[in-house]
Amino acid sequence: MIDQFINFVIRPPRAEYNPDQYLWEKDFTLAGRAYKRQDLEASMDTNCQCVTLRNARGHALRCSHYMPSPFPEDSPLPCVIYCHGNSGCRADANEAAVILLPSNITVFTLDFSGSGLSDGDYVSLGWHERDDLKVVVSYLRSNKQISRVGLWGRSMGAVTCLLYGAEDPSIAGMVLDSAFSNLYDLMMELVDVYKIRLPKFTIKMAVQYMRRVIEKKAKFDIMDLNCLQVASKTFIPALFGHAKDDKFIQSHHSDVIYNSYAGDKNVIYFDGDHNSSRPQFYYDSVSIFFYNVLHPPQVSSVTCKPEKYYDLGDLKVGAGMDEGLLYEIITGVHSVGTDAASSSSALPIISTTKSVDELLSDIAPVATDSVLDETNAFSGHESLQVQDQPDCQNEECCSYTSSNRESWGRCSSLGGSDEESSADCAAADSGHQKTLKVFATPLRSTTQQKSGPTKEEKKKAPTVPKKPKSEKLEKLEALSRRLRLCILKRVNHRRHRSS
């Protein structure tokens, strides 16, 4: 039992992973911009020598740096260093990259010594990890392309940020997710969580024994891991976060640290437990916090004027295309579909912040259903079906953006298979192909007639004068043809190598 607790502290399950499979690709696209992942163990310095960071104990640290591609030469960008938990790895920073890169904030992540693919046999829950963090900060300070530096830590990583922040006041800001106040109190609480029925004096004797063993193996004293001692001496702006139902590190740990913290501070509580995915409003708060403390430059990724910029998502528009006209066409189609639809259907309001992909997804079923219903009223058909021809046989037909990876779990949940990812991609692209086909196919070709009457029946049947089409239907067809000529021949779906 005691050995299990010792391993629980200094040798938790170690994340084993393939960087090319569980990290973002070395070249990827996010929100319409190109980015790259630079692994330090594979990068070259100005002297064409391999760059590898090593801590004071000589352990090589495996690191990755997410940045725009190409990197802007005229203005340096800030960087946030993501610090993972005790069983984590640098794949935990995938979420941070998605959140911060669109704001022109680069993301640096590493496997701490004793974790992931880095050297070392033991973790120290923040004690030695702060030395690893010091090496990374020094490396970034020497890079003229990096301006301000921020820290984002979770669990053990949050403690690491606190311990290092007390020594380096030049850090611009810190996000501290689920930090513990001191290790001794945490260990005593876990005795109750795991319902170990032993007398208190026996437990205290066991903890003292563990203290000597840990100090001998991992070279640190568990009694020194006290964040309250450094919180009162730290003035870096900090955003605290903690899950309300966290049973592993209970939320009162963040309470006591927050109350004794000397710098500008704020705290956010949210639903979930220690390892659950964080809610979107928390990530939004993190993004706003880092934007305010890091002051990233306003580097535009488009050539058009800001007031006429429209988010075109993954649609590849040629140089001669007027993006404003394109958006007006789609908005017109949506408005016509709204007029033609029944009064009982609730339609979303069009927003200039939506991408063309989202607009197509919104207006395709509404416009098509309403027009087909009106066509049925004139032609007398009973059922209509839209032909769907999925064409996602290979990897190059699916656009690779942040929507393909909606959430990234901790390293303990990195066991997703490539087959599952390919299946999700195929399903997503199949739906997109269906949306485009609604506009690419003339309306009369989307109707499927039942077995029609014979020639003799046609002769006998009285001729009924055709009713003229309504103005709404004609307007929608005109807009649809206009949209088809402008866009659909220019759409080119590409996907980078799948991870």
Short mmCIF file of C-alpha atoms in Angstrom, two decimals:
data_model
loop_
_atom_site.label_atom_id
_atom_site.label_comp_id
_atom_site.label_asym_id
_atom_site.label_seq_id
_atom_site.Cartn_x
_atom_site.Cartn_y
_atom_site.Cartn_z
CA MET A 1 0.00 0.00 0.00
CA ILE A 2 2.76 2.47 0.92
CA ASP A 3 4.70 1.62 -2.23
CA GLN A 4 1.59 2.36 -4.28
CA PHE A 5 1.29 5.78 -2.68
CA ILE A 6 4.96 6.48 -3.34
CA ASN A 7 4.53 5.58 -7.01
CA PHE A 8 1.37 7.64 -7.04
CA VAL A 9 3.45 10.69 -6.15
CA ILE A 10 6.70 10.24 -8.06
CA ARG A 11 5.97 7.56 -10.67
CA PRO A 12 2.39 7.87 -12.00
CA PRO A 13 1.45 6.23 -15.32
CA ARG A 14 3.71 7.65 -18.01
CA ALA A 15 2.25 8.85 -21.29
CA GLU A 16 3.65 6.97 -24.28
CA TYR A 17 2.65 8.42 -27.62
CA ASN A 18 3.71 9.07 -31.19
CA PRO A 19 4.19 12.82 -31.76
CA ASP A 20 3.16 12.56 -35.41
CA GLN A 21 -0.07 10.86 -34.37
CA TYR A 22 -1.20 12.76 -31.28
CA LEU A 23 0.19 16.25 -31.82
CA TRP A 24 -0.92 18.71 -34.44
CA GLU A 25 0.72 18.09 -37.80
CA LYS A 26 3.93 19.85 -38.68
CA ASP A 27 1.96 21.95 -41.18
CA PHE A 28 -1.73 22.56 -40.57
CA THR A 29 -4.49 25.08 -41.16
CA LEU A 30 -6.58 26.70 -38.45
CA ALA A 31 -9.32 29.28 -39.03
CA GLY A 32 -8.07 29.91 -42.56
CA ARG A 33 -4.44 30.53 -41.58
CA ALA A 34 -1.37 28.31 -41.95
CA TYR A 35 0.61 27.16 -38.91
CA LYS A 36 3.47 24.80 -38.20
CA ARG A 37 4.72 22.64 -35.35
CA GLN A 38 8.45 22.95 -34.71
CA ASP A 39 9.94 20.18 -32.57
CA LEU A 40 13.09 21.36 -30.86
CA GLU A 41 14.78 17.96 -30.93
CA ALA A 42 14.48 18.09 -34.73
CA SER A 43 15.07 21.81 -35.33
CA MET A 44 18.32 23.47 -36.39
CA ASP A 45 19.95 26.62 -35.06
CA THR A 46 21.93 29.18 -37.07
CA ASN A 47 25.00 26.93 -36.94
CA CYS A 48 23.03 24.02 -38.46
CA GLN A 49 23.19 22.07 -35.22
CA CYS A 50 20.34 20.15 -33.65
CA VAL A 51 18.63 22.10 -30.84
CA THR A 52 17.81 20.10 -27.71
CA LEU A 53 16.93 21.62 -24.36
CA ARG A 54 18.42 20.02 -21.26
CA ASN A 55 17.69 20.80 -17.64
CA ALA A 56 20.25 21.25 -14.87
CA ARG A 57 20.26 17.48 -14.22
CA GLY A 58 21.19 16.74 -17.85
CA HIS A 59 17.79 15.38 -18.92
CA ALA A 60 16.77 16.09 -22.52
CA LEU A 61 13.35 17.73 -22.78
CA ARG A 62 11.09 16.99 -25.75
CA CYS A 63 9.41 20.22 -26.80
CA SER A 64 7.17 21.58 -29.55
CA HIS A 65 6.47 25.15 -30.61
CA TYR A 66 3.28 26.05 -32.51
CA MET A 67 3.59 29.22 -34.56
CA PRO A 68 2.30 30.87 -37.75
CA SER A 69 3.76 29.75 -41.05
CA PRO A 70 5.53 31.79 -42.22
CA PHE A 71 6.47 33.60 -39.03
CA PRO A 72 6.00 37.38 -39.40
CA GLU A 73 9.41 38.99 -39.65
CA ASP A 74 8.37 42.55 -38.88
CA SER A 75 6.77 42.00 -35.46
CA PRO A 76 7.62 39.54 -32.65
CA LEU A 77 4.78 37.48 -31.19
CA PRO A 78 4.06 36.55 -27.57
CA CYS A 79 4.21 32.95 -26.40
CA VAL A 80 2.33 30.88 -23.82
CA ILE A 81 4.10 27.89 -22.30
CA TYR A 82 1.66 25.07 -21.52
CA CYS A 83 2.57 22.91 -18.51
CA HIS A 84 0.86 19.49 -18.30
CA GLY A 85 -0.21 17.41 -15.29
CA ASN A 86 1.59 14.56 -13.55
CA SER A 87 0.43 11.88 -16.03
CA GLY A 88 0.28 14.19 -19.02
CA CYS A 89 2.45 15.14 -21.96
CA ARG A 90 2.74 17.88 -24.55
CA ALA A 91 -0.31 16.53 -26.40
CA ASP A 92 -2.35 18.18 -23.64
CA ALA A 93 -1.52 21.54 -25.25
CA ASN A 94 -3.52 20.77 -28.40
CA GLU A 95 -6.50 22.62 -26.92
CA ALA A 96 -4.34 25.59 -25.98
CA ALA A 97 -3.03 25.82 -29.55
CA VAL A 98 -6.55 25.95 -30.98
CA ILE A 99 -7.55 28.67 -28.52
CA LEU A 100 -4.50 30.95 -28.69
CA LEU A 101 -3.05 30.68 -32.20
CA PRO A 102 -5.88 32.64 -33.90
CA SER A 103 -5.06 35.55 -31.55
CA ASN A 104 -1.43 35.69 -32.80
CA ILE A 105 -0.15 34.03 -29.64
CA THR A 106 2.29 31.18 -30.16
CA VAL A 107 2.16 28.10 -27.94
CA PHE A 108 5.17 26.26 -26.54
CA THR A 109 4.72 22.88 -24.86
CA LEU A 110 7.09 20.31 -23.39
CA ASP A 111 7.27 16.94 -21.71
CA PHE A 112 8.62 17.58 -18.22
CA SER A 113 11.50 15.46 -16.99
CA GLY A 114 10.16 12.03 -16.06
CA SER A 115 7.05 12.53 -18.22
CA GLY A 116 6.21 11.61 -21.77
CA LEU A 117 9.20 11.20 -24.09
CA SER A 118 11.64 13.29 -22.04
CA ASP A 119 14.48 11.81 -20.03
CA GLY A 120 14.16 11.12 -16.32
CA ASP A 121 12.63 8.44 -14.12
CA TYR A 122 10.54 10.40 -11.62
CA VAL A 123 8.25 13.40 -11.45
CA SER A 124 8.27 15.80 -8.50
CA LEU A 125 4.83 17.45 -8.76
CA GLY A 126 6.36 20.82 -9.57
CA TRP A 127 9.58 20.95 -7.57
CA HIS A 128 12.07 19.94 -10.28
CA GLU A 129 9.62 20.83 -13.07
CA ARG A 130 10.15 24.53 -12.32
CA ASP A 131 13.81 24.04 -13.35
CA ASP A 132 12.59 22.56 -16.63
CA LEU A 133 10.36 25.58 -17.07
CA LYS A 134 13.28 27.90 -16.38
CA VAL A 135 15.23 26.31 -19.23
CA VAL A 136 12.30 26.83 -21.61
CA VAL A 137 11.79 30.46 -20.59
CA SER A 138 15.50 31.17 -21.09
CA TYR A 139 15.34 29.65 -24.55
CA LEU A 140 12.35 31.79 -25.52
CA ARG A 141 13.97 34.92 -24.09
CA SER A 142 16.92 34.37 -26.40
CA ASN A 143 14.58 34.22 -29.40
CA LYS A 144 14.11 37.68 -30.85
CA GLN A 145 10.87 36.59 -32.53
CA ILE A 146 9.22 36.15 -29.10
CA SER A 147 8.04 39.18 -27.11
CA ARG A 148 6.13 38.50 -23.87
CA VAL A 149 5.85 35.11 -22.18
CA GLY A 150 2.83 33.69 -20.35
CA LEU A 151 2.27 30.43 -18.46
CA TRP A 152 -0.68 28.05 -18.53
CA GLY A 153 -0.58 25.10 -16.14
CA ARG A 154 -2.95 22.34 -15.14
CA SER A 155 -2.70 20.36 -11.89
CA MET A 156 1.04 19.66 -11.44
CA GLY A 157 1.70 22.20 -14.20
CA ALA A 158 -0.20 24.88 -12.30
CA VAL A 159 1.97 24.27 -9.22
CA THR A 160 5.04 24.47 -11.45
CA CYS A 161 3.90 27.85 -12.76
CA LEU A 162 3.33 29.15 -9.24
CA LEU A 163 6.74 28.03 -8.01
CA TYR A 164 8.52 29.49 -11.02
CA GLY A 165 6.45 32.69 -11.11
CA ALA A 166 7.65 33.57 -7.62
CA GLU A 167 11.21 33.63 -9.00
CA ASP A 168 10.57 35.40 -12.33
CA PRO A 169 8.36 38.51 -12.10
CA SER A 170 8.88 39.20 -15.83
CA ILE A 171 6.21 36.63 -16.72
CA ALA A 172 3.27 38.54 -18.20
CA GLY A 173 0.45 36.37 -16.84
CA MET A 174 -0.46 32.89 -15.58
CA VAL A 175 -3.50 30.62 -15.90
CA LEU A 176 -3.60 28.18 -12.97
CA ASP A 177 -6.00 25.28 -13.40
CA SER A 178 -6.53 22.94 -10.39
CA ALA A 179 -3.43 23.76 -8.35
CA PHE A 180 -2.99 22.22 -4.88
CA SER A 181 -2.03 24.40 -1.92
CA ASN A 182 0.54 22.01 -0.41
CA LEU A 183 1.39 18.38 -1.00
CA TYR A 184 1.17 17.20 2.60
CA ASP A 185 -2.45 18.34 3.00
CA LEU A 186 -3.30 16.79 -0.35
CA MET A 187 -1.89 13.42 0.69
CA MET A 188 -3.87 13.48 3.94
CA GLU A 189 -7.05 14.29 2.02
CA LEU A 190 -6.48 11.43 -0.41
CA VAL A 191 -6.41 9.03 2.51
CA ASP A 192 -10.04 9.94 3.14
CA VAL A 193 -10.92 9.86 -0.56
CA TYR A 194 -9.58 6.33 -0.93
CA LYS A 195 -11.20 5.37 2.41
CA ILE A 196 -8.08 3.99 4.06
CA ARG A 197 -9.31 3.00 7.51
CA LEU A 198 -6.26 3.45 9.72
CA PRO A 199 -5.64 5.48 12.85
CA LYS A 200 -4.38 9.00 12.26
CA PHE A 201 -1.05 8.43 13.99
CA THR A 202 -0.44 5.38 11.78
CA ILE A 203 -1.12 7.43 8.67
CA LYS A 204 1.23 10.18 9.81
CA MET A 205 3.98 7.65 10.43
CA ALA A 206 3.41 6.20 6.96
CA VAL A 207 3.64 9.68 5.42
CA GLN A 208 6.94 10.30 7.20
CA TYR A 209 8.26 7.02 5.80
CA MET A 210 7.10 8.01 2.31
CA ARG A 211 8.81 11.36 2.77
CA ARG A 212 12.19 9.70 3.36
CA VAL A 213 11.78 7.28 0.43
CA ILE A 214 10.70 10.04 -1.98
CA GLU A 215 13.57 12.27 -0.91
CA LYS A 216 16.00 9.43 -1.55
CA LYS A 217 14.60 8.50 -4.96
CA ALA A 218 13.31 11.74 -6.47
CA LYS A 219 15.59 14.17 -4.59
CA PHE A 220 12.97 16.51 -3.11
CA ASP A 221 11.14 16.96 0.19
CA ILE A 222 7.36 16.74 0.00
CA MET A 223 7.08 19.23 2.88
CA ASP A 224 8.71 21.91 0.70
CA LEU A 225 5.90 21.76 -1.88
CA ASN A 226 3.79 24.53 -0.39
CA CYS A 227 2.25 27.03 -2.81
CA LEU A 228 0.96 29.21 0.00
CA GLN A 229 4.52 30.20 0.84
CA VAL A 230 5.09 31.63 -2.63
CA ALA A 231 1.58 32.94 -3.42
CA SER A 232 1.91 35.86 -1.01
CA LYS A 233 5.14 36.93 -2.74
CA THR A 234 3.95 36.65 -6.37
CA PHE A 235 2.57 39.70 -8.21
CA ILE A 236 2.05 38.28 -11.71
CA PRO A 237 -1.54 38.67 -13.00
CA ALA A 238 -3.21 35.29 -12.56
CA LEU A 239 -6.45 33.59 -13.59
CA PHE A 240 -7.42 30.66 -11.36
CA GLY A 241 -9.73 27.87 -12.49
CA HIS A 242 -11.12 24.85 -10.68
CA ALA A 243 -13.84 22.24 -11.24
CA LYS A 244 -16.56 22.20 -8.60
CA ASP A 245 -16.73 18.40 -8.40
CA ASP A 246 -12.99 17.77 -8.34
CA LYS A 247 -12.43 14.98 -5.78
CA PHE A 248 -8.73 14.55 -6.47
CA ILE A 249 -7.66 18.16 -5.81
CA GLN A 250 -10.64 19.78 -4.15
CA SER A 251 -11.64 23.31 -5.04
CA HIS A 252 -10.75 24.74 -1.62
CA HIS A 253 -7.07 24.43 -2.61
CA SER A 254 -7.60 27.15 -5.23
CA ASP A 255 -9.57 29.14 -2.66
CA VAL A 256 -6.74 29.37 -0.16
CA ILE A 257 -4.14 30.10 -2.86
CA TYR A 258 -6.37 32.79 -4.35
CA ASN A 259 -6.94 34.43 -0.97
CA SER A 260 -3.22 34.67 -0.24
CA TYR A 261 -2.14 35.60 -3.78
CA ALA A 262 -0.59 39.07 -3.92
CA GLY A 263 -1.00 39.99 -7.59
CA ASP A 264 -3.99 40.88 -9.76
CA LYS A 265 -6.23 37.83 -9.75
CA ASN A 266 -9.53 36.31 -10.77
CA VAL A 267 -11.04 32.88 -10.23
CA ILE A 268 -13.49 30.82 -12.28
CA TYR A 269 -15.37 27.75 -11.07
CA PHE A 270 -17.04 25.37 -13.51
CA ASP A 271 -18.80 22.03 -13.56
CA GLY A 272 -16.83 18.81 -13.92
CA ASP A 273 -14.08 16.90 -12.15
CA HIS A 274 -10.29 16.93 -12.20
CA ASN A 275 -9.88 15.34 -15.64
CA SER A 276 -13.04 16.50 -17.39
CA SER A 277 -12.97 18.76 -20.44
CA ARG A 278 -13.24 22.42 -19.59
CA PRO A 279 -16.32 24.38 -20.72
CA GLN A 280 -16.18 26.85 -23.56
CA PHE A 281 -16.75 29.92 -21.38
CA TYR A 282 -13.61 29.01 -19.42
CA TYR A 283 -11.54 28.82 -22.62
CA ASP A 284 -13.02 32.14 -23.72
CA SER A 285 -11.94 33.69 -20.42
CA VAL A 286 -8.45 32.27 -20.84
CA SER A 287 -8.22 33.69 -24.36
CA ILE A 288 -9.33 37.14 -23.20
CA PHE A 289 -6.95 37.04 -20.24
CA PHE A 290 -3.88 36.23 -22.35
CA TYR A 291 -4.92 38.78 -24.96
CA ASN A 292 -4.99 41.49 -22.29
CA VAL A 293 -1.68 40.61 -20.61
CA LEU A 294 0.36 39.60 -23.69
CA HIS A 295 -0.84 42.32 -26.11
CA PRO A 296 -0.37 40.35 -29.34
CA PRO A 297 0.04 42.45 -32.52
CA GLN A 298 -2.81 42.84 -34.95
CA VAL A 299 -1.39 40.83 -37.84
CA SER A 300 -4.01 40.53 -40.55
CA SER A 301 -4.08 37.26 -42.49
CA VAL A 302 -6.19 38.64 -45.37
CA THR A 303 -5.44 41.18 -48.06
CA CYS A 304 -8.88 42.82 -48.19
CA LYS A 305 -9.86 45.75 -45.99
CA PRO A 306 -10.97 44.83 -42.46
CA GLU A 307 -14.43 46.36 -42.88
CA LYS A 308 -15.03 44.16 -45.93
CA TYR A 309 -13.58 40.95 -44.54
CA TYR A 310 -15.80 37.91 -44.52
CA ASP A 311 -14.80 34.58 -43.00
CA LEU A 312 -14.86 32.19 -45.96
CA GLY A 313 -13.79 29.18 -43.91
CA ASP A 314 -12.39 26.39 -46.08
CA LEU A 315 -13.79 27.67 -49.40
CA LYS A 316 -10.95 28.53 -51.76
CA VAL A 317 -11.93 31.74 -53.56
CA GLY A 318 -10.03 32.88 -56.61
CA ALA A 319 -8.28 36.21 -56.81
CA GLY A 320 -11.00 37.65 -59.04
CA MET A 321 -13.86 36.87 -56.67
CA ASP A 322 -15.57 39.68 -54.81
CA GLU A 323 -16.01 38.33 -51.27
CA GLY A 324 -18.59 40.96 -50.36
CA LEU A 325 -20.71 40.04 -53.38
CA LEU A 326 -20.37 36.38 -52.45
CA TYR A 327 -21.66 37.04 -48.95
CA GLU A 328 -24.57 39.12 -50.30
CA ILE A 329 -25.58 36.29 -52.62
CA ILE A 330 -25.69 33.77 -49.80
CA THR A 331 -27.54 36.22 -47.56
CA GLY A 332 -30.08 36.74 -50.33
CA VAL A 333 -30.61 33.02 -50.72
CA HIS A 334 -31.17 32.72 -46.98
CA SER A 335 -33.70 35.59 -46.98
CA VAL A 336 -35.65 34.10 -49.87
CA GLY A 337 -35.67 30.71 -48.16
CA THR A 338 -36.97 32.41 -45.05
CA ASP A 339 -39.86 34.01 -46.96
CA ALA A 340 -40.74 30.77 -48.73
CA ALA A 341 -40.67 28.67 -45.55
CA SER A 342 -43.76 28.12 -43.41
CA SER A 343 -44.44 30.49 -40.57
CA SER A 344 -44.04 27.71 -37.99
CA SER A 345 -40.34 27.13 -38.74
CA ALA A 346 -37.85 29.07 -36.64
CA LEU A 347 -34.82 30.15 -38.67
CA PRO A 348 -31.52 31.44 -37.30
CA ILE A 349 -30.67 35.07 -37.91
CA ILE A 350 -27.90 35.57 -40.44
CA SER A 351 -24.67 36.92 -38.92
CA THR A 352 -21.72 38.50 -40.67
CA THR A 353 -19.45 36.56 -38.34
CA LYS A 354 -20.48 33.22 -39.81
CA SER A 355 -18.36 31.57 -42.47
CA VAL A 356 -19.64 30.69 -45.91
CA ASP A 357 -19.47 27.00 -44.96
CA GLU A 358 -21.78 27.63 -42.01
CA LEU A 359 -24.12 29.71 -44.17
CA LEU A 360 -24.35 26.93 -46.73
CA SER A 361 -25.15 24.47 -43.97
CA ASP A 362 -27.81 26.81 -42.59
CA ILE A 363 -29.59 27.79 -45.78
CA ALA A 364 -29.34 24.56 -47.77
CA PRO A 365 -32.01 22.53 -45.93
CA VAL A 366 -34.26 25.56 -45.38
CA ALA A 367 -34.14 26.92 -48.89
CA THR A 368 -34.34 23.51 -50.52
CA ASP A 369 -37.22 22.24 -48.40
CA SER A 370 -39.27 25.39 -48.86
CA VAL A 371 -38.76 25.54 -52.61
CA LEU A 372 -39.46 21.84 -53.06
CA ASP A 373 -42.64 22.16 -51.05
CA GLU A 374 -43.76 25.01 -53.27
CA THR A 375 -42.83 23.04 -56.37
CA ASN A 376 -44.89 20.12 -55.10
CA ALA A 377 -47.91 22.39 -54.83
CA PHE A 378 -47.71 23.13 -58.58
CA SER A 379 -46.53 19.78 -59.96
CA GLY A 380 -48.53 17.43 -57.70
CA HIS A 381 -45.66 15.19 -56.69
CA GLU A 382 -45.91 13.55 -53.27
CA SER A 383 -42.26 13.04 -52.26
CA LEU A 384 -38.93 14.60 -53.15
CA GLN A 385 -35.44 13.41 -52.32
CA VAL A 386 -32.05 15.06 -52.68
CA GLN A 387 -29.39 12.88 -54.26
CA ASP A 388 -26.34 12.42 -52.07
CA GLN A 389 -23.12 11.10 -53.56
CA PRO A 390 -20.45 10.92 -50.83
CA ASP A 391 -16.98 11.24 -52.24
CA CYS A 392 -14.51 10.87 -49.39
CA GLN A 393 -12.59 7.80 -50.44
CA ASN A 394 -9.20 9.34 -49.81
CA GLU A 395 -7.73 11.71 -47.28
CA GLU A 396 -7.44 14.70 -49.64
CA CYS A 397 -11.18 15.36 -49.78
CA CYS A 398 -11.64 16.54 -46.21
CA SER A 399 -10.66 20.00 -45.04
CA TYR A 400 -8.42 19.90 -42.00
CA THR A 401 -9.30 22.65 -39.56
CA SER A 402 -10.06 22.93 -35.88
CA SER A 403 -13.61 21.65 -36.44
CA ASN A 404 -12.22 18.23 -37.34
CA ARG A 405 -10.80 17.97 -33.82
CA GLU A 406 -13.53 19.32 -31.59
CA SER A 407 -11.92 18.26 -28.31
CA TRP A 408 -8.60 16.93 -27.11
CA GLY A 409 -8.49 14.81 -24.00
CA ARG A 410 -5.72 14.33 -21.54
CA CYS A 411 -2.98 11.87 -22.41
CA SER A 412 -4.84 9.14 -20.57
CA SER A 413 -7.48 9.27 -23.31
CA LEU A 414 -5.20 9.34 -26.32
CA GLY A 415 -6.15 5.87 -27.43
CA GLY A 416 -8.39 6.88 -30.33
CA SER A 417 -7.76 4.88 -33.48
CA ASP A 418 -6.98 6.26 -36.90
CA GLU A 419 -9.93 4.35 -38.30
CA GLU A 420 -12.28 6.32 -36.06
CA SER A 421 -10.74 9.61 -37.16
CA SER A 422 -11.08 8.64 -40.81
CA ALA A 423 -14.69 7.64 -40.28
CA ASP A 424 -15.50 10.97 -38.63
CA CYS A 425 -13.82 12.81 -41.46
CA ALA A 426 -15.75 10.83 -44.05
CA ALA A 427 -19.05 11.54 -42.33
CA ALA A 428 -18.32 15.26 -42.02
CA ASP A 429 -17.23 15.63 -45.63
CA SER A 430 -20.16 13.57 -46.88
CA GLY A 431 -22.54 16.02 -45.25
CA HIS A 432 -20.68 18.94 -46.80
CA GLN A 433 -20.79 17.39 -50.24
CA LYS A 434 -24.55 16.99 -49.82
CA THR A 435 -24.96 20.66 -48.97
CA LEU A 436 -23.01 21.72 -52.05
CA LYS A 437 -24.99 19.37 -54.28
CA VAL A 438 -28.23 21.08 -53.29
CA PHE A 439 -26.99 24.21 -55.04
CA ALA A 440 -25.10 22.49 -57.82
CA THR A 441 -28.11 20.46 -59.04
CA PRO A 442 -31.03 22.16 -60.83
CA LEU A 443 -34.25 21.95 -58.89
CA ARG A 444 -36.09 19.88 -61.45
CA SER A 445 -33.35 17.25 -61.35
CA THR A 446 -33.76 16.77 -57.60
CA THR A 447 -37.34 15.56 -57.89
CA GLN A 448 -38.04 11.88 -58.30
CA GLN A 449 -41.35 11.15 -59.98
CA LYS A 450 -43.30 8.01 -59.39
CA SER A 451 -44.04 5.74 -62.29
CA GLY A 452 -45.70 8.19 -64.69
CA PRO A 453 -48.86 7.60 -66.75
CA THR A 454 -48.68 5.90 -70.14
CA LYS A 455 -49.06 7.74 -73.43
CA GLU A 456 -52.68 6.64 -73.76
CA GLU A 457 -53.54 7.94 -70.31
CA LYS A 458 -51.86 11.22 -71.17
CA LYS A 459 -54.01 11.59 -74.24
CA LYS A 460 -57.20 10.85 -72.31
CA ALA A 461 -56.34 13.06 -69.36
CA PRO A 462 -57.68 16.59 -69.64
CA THR A 463 -55.08 19.22 -70.10
CA VAL A 464 -54.64 21.46 -67.11
CA PRO A 465 -53.07 24.83 -67.76
CA LYS A 466 -49.75 25.24 -66.03
CA LYS A 467 -49.68 27.67 -63.14
CA PRO A 468 -47.01 30.36 -63.32
CA LYS A 469 -44.15 30.12 -60.88
CA SER A 470 -44.20 32.48 -57.93
CA GLU A 471 -41.80 35.37 -57.76
CA LYS A 472 -40.09 33.86 -54.72
CA LEU A 473 -39.31 30.64 -56.59
CA GLU A 474 -37.92 32.50 -59.59
CA LYS A 475 -35.82 34.73 -57.36
CA LEU A 476 -34.42 31.75 -55.50
CA GLU A 477 -33.53 29.93 -58.72
CA ALA A 478 -31.79 33.02 -60.04
CA LEU A 479 -29.77 33.42 -56.88
CA SER A 480 -28.99 29.72 -56.86
CA ARG A 481 -27.66 29.85 -60.44
CA ARG A 482 -25.64 32.95 -59.58
CA LEU A 483 -24.17 31.28 -56.53
CA ARG A 484 -23.40 28.12 -58.52
CA LEU A 485 -21.51 30.06 -61.17
CA CYS A 486 -19.57 32.08 -58.61
CA ILE A 487 -18.58 29.42 -56.13
CA LEU A 488 -19.14 25.81 -56.83
CA LYS A 489 -16.66 25.50 -59.67
CA ARG A 490 -14.01 27.08 -57.46
CA VAL A 491 -14.38 24.88 -54.40
CA ASN A 492 -11.34 22.69 -53.89
CA HIS A 493 -11.21 20.55 -50.78
CA ARG A 494 -7.76 19.57 -49.62
CA ARG A 495 -6.54 17.81 -46.49
CA HIS A 496 -3.09 17.54 -45.01
CA ARG A 497 -1.67 14.23 -43.93
CA SER A 498 -3.97 12.71 -41.32
CA SER A 499 -2.81 12.27 -37.75
#
